Amino acid sequence: MTPPLITNIYTADPSAHVFNGRVYIYPSHDRETDIAFNDNGDQYDMADYHVFSTSSLEPPYQDVVDHGVVLRTEDVPWASKQLWAPDAAQGKDGKYYLYFPARDHEGIFRIGVAVGDAPEGPFKADPEPIPGSFSIDPASFVDPDTGDAYLYFGGLWGGQLQCYQAPGATGNNNDGSNFDAAWSGPQEPKGPDAKALFPKVAKLDASMHKFVPEGAQDLVILAPETGEPIPADDHDRRFFEAAWMHKRNGTYYFSYSTGDTHYLVYATSQSPTGPFTYGGRILEPVLGWTTHHSIAEFQGRWWLFHHDCELSKGVNHLRCVKVREIFYDEEGKMFTKQD
Ligand code: FUB
């Protein structure tokens, strides 16, 4: 079995980027808690972020550096708890932007941004969340060909994405308004006529602190056999959480977790905003309930960063980051060699 990349603390949801020739990893920092496990994810009660970096992705991972705590809940005026899966991007101004979800003081997940001068932080948080942001798991993507920056986000159940899609809600459900608490918890649309909820994509403006005025929009994922959006009941393929975007040979790859069926899967498009067409699985279920990942190119090879619960021997909220090589066939289909 692949050994954990990070062993000094419990880590999860690894977002990896190459900055200045080195791999930087922005994970969640899992911690022990007395909170009972539930399907709302209350036991994922994280309170700070560490940043890690390495120059080698081959075991025994002797060059992994823990850069220490770079942001804590108490440093974020609008946040109350649950610093979940973060990501980072470099702006055209050379600064580094850490995007992170947390519950606000009303218990609603929003997405914040914090700025640093170096990829390893530290980061200073904006006093308010990004206007129009909601739900969880922000993944930033700077298009290598255009320089345009995007944020992808969303997560079902504890991630609250379904709270903006309730029947009877009015107005634009993609701007973080119309939160319907009746849809909180492990719920989502279901039934033969229901479409799966879409993840969201928003272009970032030049400041990297805000969405462009158009705000967030649906990232549509189509089933290849019908050309129609994936149905809500198709839990093997519908989006659940853990959005990630990368680009290879001109094709945009949107990858994500299917949640309660525990797969990492992907869809492709010729546009960063879609529509995307489902492409297949990249990782089968691992030890632990959640699965969450990122994909990055380093030294001419592609890598899948993900987590499982090997280090804690299966405790769902005490996870460890791992990495394995990812491969492409001649048609650009992605796969890993799973042990
Ligand atoms: O780490 C907390 C949550 O668990 C993340 O936001 C989800 O993607 C899942 O990994």
Short mmCIF file of C-alpha atoms and ligand atoms in Angstrom, two decimals:
data_model
loop_
_atom_site.label_atom_id
_atom_site.label_comp_id
_atom_site.label_asym_id
_atom_site.label_seq_id
_atom_site.Cartn_x
_atom_site.Cartn_y
_atom_site.Cartn_z
CA MET A 1 0.00 0.00 0.00
CA THR A 2 1.23 3.53 -0.74
CA PRO A 3 2.67 5.04 2.46
CA PRO A 4 1.33 8.35 3.82
CA LEU A 5 3.14 11.42 2.49
CA ILE A 6 2.51 13.37 5.72
CA THR A 7 2.77 11.59 9.08
CA ASN A 8 3.46 14.22 11.77
CA ILE A 9 -0.20 15.34 11.97
CA TYR A 10 -3.48 14.10 10.49
CA THR A 11 -4.15 15.75 7.12
CA ALA A 12 -6.80 15.46 4.41
CA ASP A 13 -8.20 17.10 1.25
CA PRO A 14 -4.74 17.83 -0.24
CA SER A 15 -4.65 20.63 -2.81
CA ALA A 16 -1.28 20.49 -4.55
CA HIS A 17 0.43 23.09 -6.73
CA VAL A 18 3.95 23.56 -8.02
CA PHE A 19 5.36 26.94 -7.08
CA ASN A 20 9.02 27.87 -7.68
CA GLY A 21 9.85 24.29 -8.71
CA ARG A 22 8.56 22.77 -5.45
CA VAL A 23 5.30 20.95 -4.66
CA TYR A 24 3.19 22.82 -2.11
CA ILE A 25 0.31 21.00 -0.42
CA TYR A 26 -2.61 22.82 1.20
CA PRO A 27 -4.53 20.19 3.22
CA SER A 28 -7.18 20.21 5.92
CA HIS A 29 -5.70 19.60 9.38
CA ASP A 30 -7.76 16.85 11.04
CA ARG A 31 -7.84 16.68 14.82
CA GLU A 32 -9.24 14.46 17.56
CA THR A 33 -12.72 15.38 18.71
CA ASP A 34 -15.42 14.02 21.01
CA ILE A 35 -18.14 14.94 18.50
CA ALA A 36 -20.12 11.85 17.47
CA PHE A 37 -19.90 10.78 13.83
CA ASN A 38 -22.90 11.85 11.78
CA ASP A 39 -23.76 12.34 8.12
CA ASN A 40 -23.63 16.12 8.52
CA GLY A 41 -19.86 15.90 9.04
CA ASP A 42 -19.89 17.59 12.47
CA GLN A 43 -16.92 15.45 13.55
CA TYR A 44 -14.74 17.20 10.96
CA ASP A 45 -14.03 19.99 13.43
CA MET A 46 -10.81 21.47 12.13
CA ALA A 47 -9.41 24.72 13.54
CA ASP A 48 -6.28 25.65 11.59
CA TYR A 49 -4.28 25.07 8.43
CA HIS A 50 -0.68 23.95 7.92
CA VAL A 51 1.15 24.15 4.58
CA PHE A 52 3.58 21.42 3.46
CA SER A 53 6.13 21.31 0.66
CA THR A 54 8.45 18.76 -0.90
CA SER A 55 10.90 18.39 -3.77
CA SER A 56 10.23 14.65 -4.18
CA LEU A 57 7.09 12.55 -4.58
CA GLU A 58 8.88 9.21 -4.26
CA PRO A 59 8.90 7.32 -0.93
CA PRO A 60 10.37 7.58 1.68
CA TYR A 61 9.37 11.27 1.40
CA GLN A 62 12.37 12.54 3.37
CA ASP A 63 12.11 16.11 2.09
CA VAL A 64 8.54 16.85 3.26
CA VAL A 65 8.55 20.14 5.20
CA ASP A 66 5.74 21.20 7.54
CA HIS A 67 5.70 25.02 7.34
CA GLY A 68 3.54 25.17 10.46
CA VAL A 69 0.26 26.92 11.19
CA VAL A 70 -0.59 29.51 8.53
CA LEU A 71 -4.17 30.43 9.50
CA ARG A 72 -6.46 29.70 12.47
CA THR A 73 -10.21 30.10 13.02
CA GLU A 74 -9.60 32.97 15.44
CA ASP A 75 -7.73 34.85 12.69
CA VAL A 76 -10.89 34.94 10.54
CA PRO A 77 -13.43 37.48 11.87
CA TRP A 78 -16.42 36.00 10.02
CA ALA A 79 -15.71 32.30 10.79
CA SER A 80 -17.03 30.28 13.72
CA LYS A 81 -15.76 26.72 13.09
CA GLN A 82 -14.90 23.91 10.69
CA LEU A 83 -12.01 25.04 8.53
CA TRP A 84 -12.59 22.48 5.76
CA ALA A 85 -10.78 21.78 2.50
CA PRO A 86 -8.66 24.74 1.29
CA ASP A 87 -6.75 25.57 -1.88
CA ALA A 88 -4.27 28.21 -3.01
CA ALA A 89 -3.40 30.16 -6.16
CA GLN A 90 -0.78 32.66 -7.22
CA GLY A 91 -2.13 35.95 -8.52
CA LYS A 92 -0.70 38.05 -11.33
CA ASP A 93 0.62 40.35 -8.57
CA GLY A 94 2.89 37.52 -7.36
CA LYS A 95 0.98 37.12 -4.09
CA TYR A 96 -0.52 33.85 -2.90
CA TYR A 97 -4.23 33.49 -2.17
CA LEU A 98 -5.54 30.84 0.21
CA TYR A 99 -9.21 30.00 -0.39
CA PHE A 100 -11.00 28.18 2.42
CA PRO A 101 -14.51 27.28 3.60
CA ALA A 102 -15.78 27.73 7.15
CA ARG A 103 -19.09 28.12 8.91
CA ASP A 104 -19.99 31.74 9.61
CA HIS A 105 -21.56 32.86 12.89
CA GLU A 106 -24.98 31.68 11.66
CA GLY A 107 -23.60 28.19 10.92
CA ILE A 108 -23.69 28.71 7.14
CA PHE A 109 -20.65 27.68 5.09
CA ARG A 110 -19.02 30.54 3.19
CA ILE A 111 -15.70 30.76 1.36
CA GLY A 112 -12.96 33.10 2.53
CA VAL A 113 -9.71 34.32 1.09
CA ALA A 114 -6.42 35.06 2.86
CA VAL A 115 -3.33 36.61 1.29
CA GLY A 116 0.36 35.84 1.74
CA ASP A 117 3.67 36.88 0.21
CA ALA A 118 5.02 33.34 -0.04
CA PRO A 119 3.44 29.97 -0.97
CA GLU A 120 4.08 28.71 2.56
CA GLY A 121 2.24 31.67 4.08
CA PRO A 122 1.48 32.98 6.62
CA PHE A 123 -1.85 34.27 5.27
CA LYS A 124 -3.99 37.21 6.40
CA ALA A 125 -7.73 36.69 6.01
CA ASP A 126 -10.14 39.24 4.56
CA PRO A 127 -12.61 40.42 7.23
CA GLU A 128 -15.62 39.10 5.27
CA PRO A 129 -16.17 35.99 3.14
CA ILE A 130 -16.12 36.35 -0.66
CA PRO A 131 -19.42 38.05 -1.58
CA GLY A 132 -21.78 35.57 -3.21
CA SER A 133 -19.81 32.55 -1.97
CA PHE A 134 -21.43 29.58 -0.28
CA SER A 135 -20.97 25.85 0.43
CA ILE A 136 -17.53 24.20 0.63
CA ASP A 137 -14.41 22.82 -1.05
CA PRO A 138 -13.09 25.76 -3.09
CA ALA A 139 -10.61 24.72 -5.77
CA SER A 140 -8.73 27.49 -7.55
CA PHE A 141 -7.56 27.16 -11.13
CA VAL A 142 -5.43 29.57 -13.13
CA ASP A 143 -5.69 28.68 -16.80
CA PRO A 144 -2.09 28.19 -17.95
CA ASP A 145 -2.95 29.48 -21.44
CA THR A 146 -5.09 32.53 -20.65
CA GLY A 147 -4.07 33.46 -17.08
CA ASP A 148 -7.77 33.64 -16.13
CA ALA A 149 -8.49 32.50 -12.56
CA TYR A 150 -11.54 30.51 -11.46
CA LEU A 151 -12.95 29.10 -8.25
CA TYR A 152 -14.85 25.81 -8.33
CA PHE A 153 -16.83 24.82 -5.25
CA GLY A 154 -19.76 23.00 -3.70
CA GLY A 155 -20.56 20.00 -1.53
CA LEU A 156 -23.72 18.08 -0.63
CA TRP A 157 -25.13 17.09 2.79
CA GLY A 158 -22.87 18.76 5.42
CA GLY A 159 -21.55 20.99 2.64
CA GLN A 160 -25.03 22.58 2.32
CA LEU A 161 -25.16 22.82 -1.49
CA GLN A 162 -28.72 21.45 -1.44
CA CYS A 163 -29.83 24.30 0.86
CA TYR A 164 -29.88 26.67 -2.15
CA GLN A 165 -31.94 24.40 -4.38
CA ALA A 166 -35.04 24.00 -2.23
CA PRO A 167 -38.40 24.05 -3.94
CA GLY A 168 -39.99 27.45 -3.41
CA ALA A 169 -36.70 29.34 -3.20
CA THR A 170 -36.80 32.57 -5.16
CA GLY A 171 -34.17 34.54 -7.01
CA ASN A 172 -30.72 33.44 -8.05
CA ASN A 173 -29.75 30.30 -6.15
CA ASN A 174 -26.14 30.70 -7.25
CA ASP A 175 -25.37 33.83 -5.24
CA GLY A 176 -25.43 32.40 -1.71
CA SER A 177 -28.80 33.89 -0.85
CA ASN A 178 -32.01 31.99 -0.07
CA PHE A 179 -30.39 29.56 2.36
CA ASP A 180 -33.12 27.08 3.31
CA ALA A 181 -32.24 25.40 6.63
CA ALA A 182 -34.96 22.79 6.05
CA TRP A 183 -32.58 21.16 3.55
CA SER A 184 -29.67 20.95 6.05
CA GLY A 185 -28.05 17.60 6.77
CA PRO A 186 -27.78 14.45 4.65
CA GLN A 187 -30.37 15.37 2.01
CA GLU A 188 -30.35 15.94 -1.73
CA PRO A 189 -32.80 15.78 -4.63
CA LYS A 190 -33.98 12.27 -5.51
CA GLY A 191 -36.49 10.45 -7.68
CA PRO A 192 -36.74 9.46 -11.33
CA ASP A 193 -37.18 12.99 -12.69
CA ALA A 194 -34.64 14.79 -10.48
CA LYS A 195 -31.38 16.11 -11.91
CA ALA A 196 -28.25 15.99 -9.75
CA LEU A 197 -27.22 19.30 -8.24
CA PHE A 198 -24.36 20.93 -10.10
CA PRO A 199 -21.08 22.12 -8.61
CA LYS A 200 -20.39 25.83 -9.08
CA VAL A 201 -17.77 27.78 -10.98
CA ALA A 202 -17.04 31.50 -10.64
CA LYS A 203 -14.40 33.51 -12.44
CA LEU A 204 -12.23 35.52 -10.04
CA ASP A 205 -11.71 39.19 -10.81
CA ALA A 206 -8.24 40.75 -11.12
CA SER A 207 -8.07 41.35 -7.35
CA MET A 208 -8.39 37.58 -6.65
CA HIS A 209 -10.60 38.60 -3.68
CA LYS A 210 -13.95 38.58 -5.50
CA PHE A 211 -15.99 36.88 -8.18
CA VAL A 212 -16.60 38.80 -11.42
CA PRO A 213 -20.02 40.55 -11.38
CA GLU A 214 -21.69 37.58 -13.13
CA GLY A 215 -20.96 35.53 -9.97
CA ALA A 216 -21.16 31.76 -9.76
CA GLN A 217 -22.83 29.54 -12.31
CA ASP A 218 -23.65 25.85 -12.60
CA LEU A 219 -20.94 23.54 -13.86
CA VAL A 220 -23.03 21.13 -15.88
CA ILE A 221 -21.96 17.46 -16.02
CA LEU A 222 -23.56 15.41 -18.79
CA ALA A 223 -23.91 11.64 -19.05
CA PRO A 224 -22.13 10.56 -22.29
CA GLU A 225 -24.79 8.00 -23.23
CA THR A 226 -27.68 10.51 -23.14
CA GLY A 227 -26.08 13.95 -23.49
CA GLU A 228 -28.34 14.94 -20.57
CA PRO A 229 -27.34 16.07 -17.05
CA ILE A 230 -26.51 13.23 -14.68
CA PRO A 231 -29.65 12.16 -12.78
CA ALA A 232 -29.85 12.75 -9.03
CA ASP A 233 -30.24 9.04 -8.30
CA ASP A 234 -27.02 8.13 -10.15
CA HIS A 235 -24.88 8.16 -7.00
CA ASP A 236 -21.98 6.43 -8.80
CA ARG A 237 -21.50 9.51 -11.01
CA ARG A 238 -23.26 12.55 -9.56
CA PHE A 239 -21.18 15.36 -8.04
CA PHE A 240 -20.95 15.24 -4.24
CA GLU A 241 -17.88 17.31 -3.19
CA ALA A 242 -14.10 17.76 -3.71
CA ALA A 243 -14.04 19.80 -6.93
CA TRP A 244 -10.73 19.99 -8.79
CA MET A 245 -9.74 21.37 -12.18
CA HIS A 246 -6.65 20.77 -14.27
CA LYS A 247 -5.82 21.20 -17.93
CA ARG A 248 -3.80 18.85 -20.13
CA ASN A 249 -3.25 19.10 -23.89
CA GLY A 250 -5.99 21.74 -24.21
CA THR A 251 -8.64 19.63 -22.42
CA TYR A 252 -10.16 20.72 -19.11
CA TYR A 253 -10.54 17.90 -16.58
CA PHE A 254 -13.04 18.46 -13.75
CA SER A 255 -12.67 15.78 -11.08
CA TYR A 256 -14.71 15.20 -7.94
CA SER A 257 -15.88 12.80 -5.25
CA THR A 258 -19.16 10.89 -5.51
CA GLY A 259 -19.53 10.99 -1.70
CA ASP A 260 -21.64 8.11 -0.44
CA THR A 261 -20.38 5.79 -3.20
CA HIS A 262 -16.77 6.84 -2.40
CA TYR A 263 -15.32 7.18 -5.91
CA LEU A 264 -13.07 9.82 -7.39
CA VAL A 265 -14.27 10.46 -10.93
CA TYR A 266 -13.76 13.00 -13.72
CA ALA A 267 -15.45 14.76 -16.61
CA THR A 268 -13.94 16.66 -19.55
CA SER A 269 -14.70 19.77 -21.58
CA GLN A 270 -13.06 22.14 -24.04
CA SER A 271 -14.12 25.07 -21.82
CA PRO A 272 -13.25 25.77 -18.14
CA THR A 273 -16.93 26.47 -17.45
CA GLY A 274 -18.33 23.47 -19.31
CA PRO A 275 -20.54 21.76 -20.10
CA PHE A 276 -18.51 18.71 -19.06
CA THR A 277 -19.06 15.10 -20.08
CA TYR A 278 -18.51 12.32 -17.55
CA GLY A 279 -15.32 10.38 -18.34
CA GLY A 280 -14.76 7.66 -15.73
CA ARG A 281 -13.25 6.73 -12.38
CA ILE A 282 -9.76 7.60 -11.21
CA LEU A 283 -9.80 6.07 -7.71
CA GLU A 284 -11.83 3.27 -6.16
CA PRO A 285 -13.00 3.61 -2.52
CA VAL A 286 -10.24 3.91 0.09
CA LEU A 287 -10.21 3.23 3.84
CA GLY A 288 -12.53 5.86 5.39
CA TRP A 289 -15.77 7.54 4.35
CA THR A 290 -14.48 10.58 2.50
CA THR A 291 -12.29 10.73 -0.56
CA HIS A 292 -10.86 14.02 -1.84
CA HIS A 293 -7.95 14.84 -4.08
CA SER A 294 -6.02 17.14 -6.37
CA ILE A 295 -4.05 16.57 -9.57
CA ALA A 296 -0.81 18.32 -10.49
CA GLU A 297 2.05 17.94 -12.97
CA PHE A 298 5.52 17.80 -11.46
CA GLN A 299 8.76 17.13 -13.27
CA GLY A 300 6.96 15.88 -16.40
CA ARG A 301 4.68 13.37 -14.63
CA TRP A 302 1.11 13.71 -13.37
CA TRP A 303 0.21 12.99 -9.75
CA LEU A 304 -2.97 12.29 -7.81
CA PHE A 305 -2.87 13.61 -4.24
CA HIS A 306 -5.61 12.12 -2.05
CA HIS A 307 -6.25 10.84 1.46
CA ASP A 308 -7.34 7.75 3.34
CA CYS A 309 -7.48 6.74 7.01
CA GLU A 310 -4.54 4.31 7.15
CA LEU A 311 -2.60 6.30 9.79
CA SER A 312 -5.54 6.25 12.26
CA LYS A 313 -6.47 2.65 11.29
CA GLY A 314 -9.82 3.70 9.90
CA VAL A 315 -11.06 6.65 11.98
CA ASN A 316 -13.08 8.62 9.41
CA HIS A 317 -12.13 12.11 10.61
CA LEU A 318 -8.41 11.34 11.18
CA ARG A 319 -7.05 11.09 7.67
CA CYS A 320 -3.62 11.06 5.99
CA VAL A 321 -2.47 12.49 2.67
CA LYS A 322 -1.05 10.17 0.03
CA VAL A 323 0.18 10.55 -3.54
CA ARG A 324 0.25 8.21 -6.54
CA GLU A 325 1.09 8.68 -10.20
CA ILE A 326 -1.75 9.25 -12.63
CA PHE A 327 -1.66 8.10 -16.25
CA TYR A 328 -3.43 8.99 -19.51
CA ASP A 329 -4.16 6.74 -22.45
CA GLU A 330 -3.94 7.87 -26.08
CA GLU A 331 -7.47 9.33 -25.94
CA GLY A 332 -6.68 11.35 -22.82
CA LYS A 333 -8.62 9.06 -20.45
CA MET A 334 -7.18 9.17 -16.94
CA PHE A 335 -6.43 6.19 -14.73
CA THR A 336 -4.33 5.15 -11.73
CA LYS A 337 -2.77 1.81 -10.87
CA GLN A 338 -4.45 1.04 -7.55
CA ASP A 339 -2.92 -1.49 -5.14
O1 FUB B 1 -12.48 17.68 5.35
C1 FUB B 1 -13.82 18.03 5.53
C2 FUB B 1 -14.64 17.59 4.36
O2 FUB B 1 -14.51 16.19 4.18
C3 FUB B 1 -14.20 18.17 3.04
O3 FUB B 1 -14.59 19.49 2.86
C4 FUB B 1 -14.82 17.19 2.13
O4 FUB B 1 -14.39 17.28 0.81
C5 FUB B 1 -14.49 15.88 2.80
O5 FUB B 1 -13.21 15.44 2.47
#
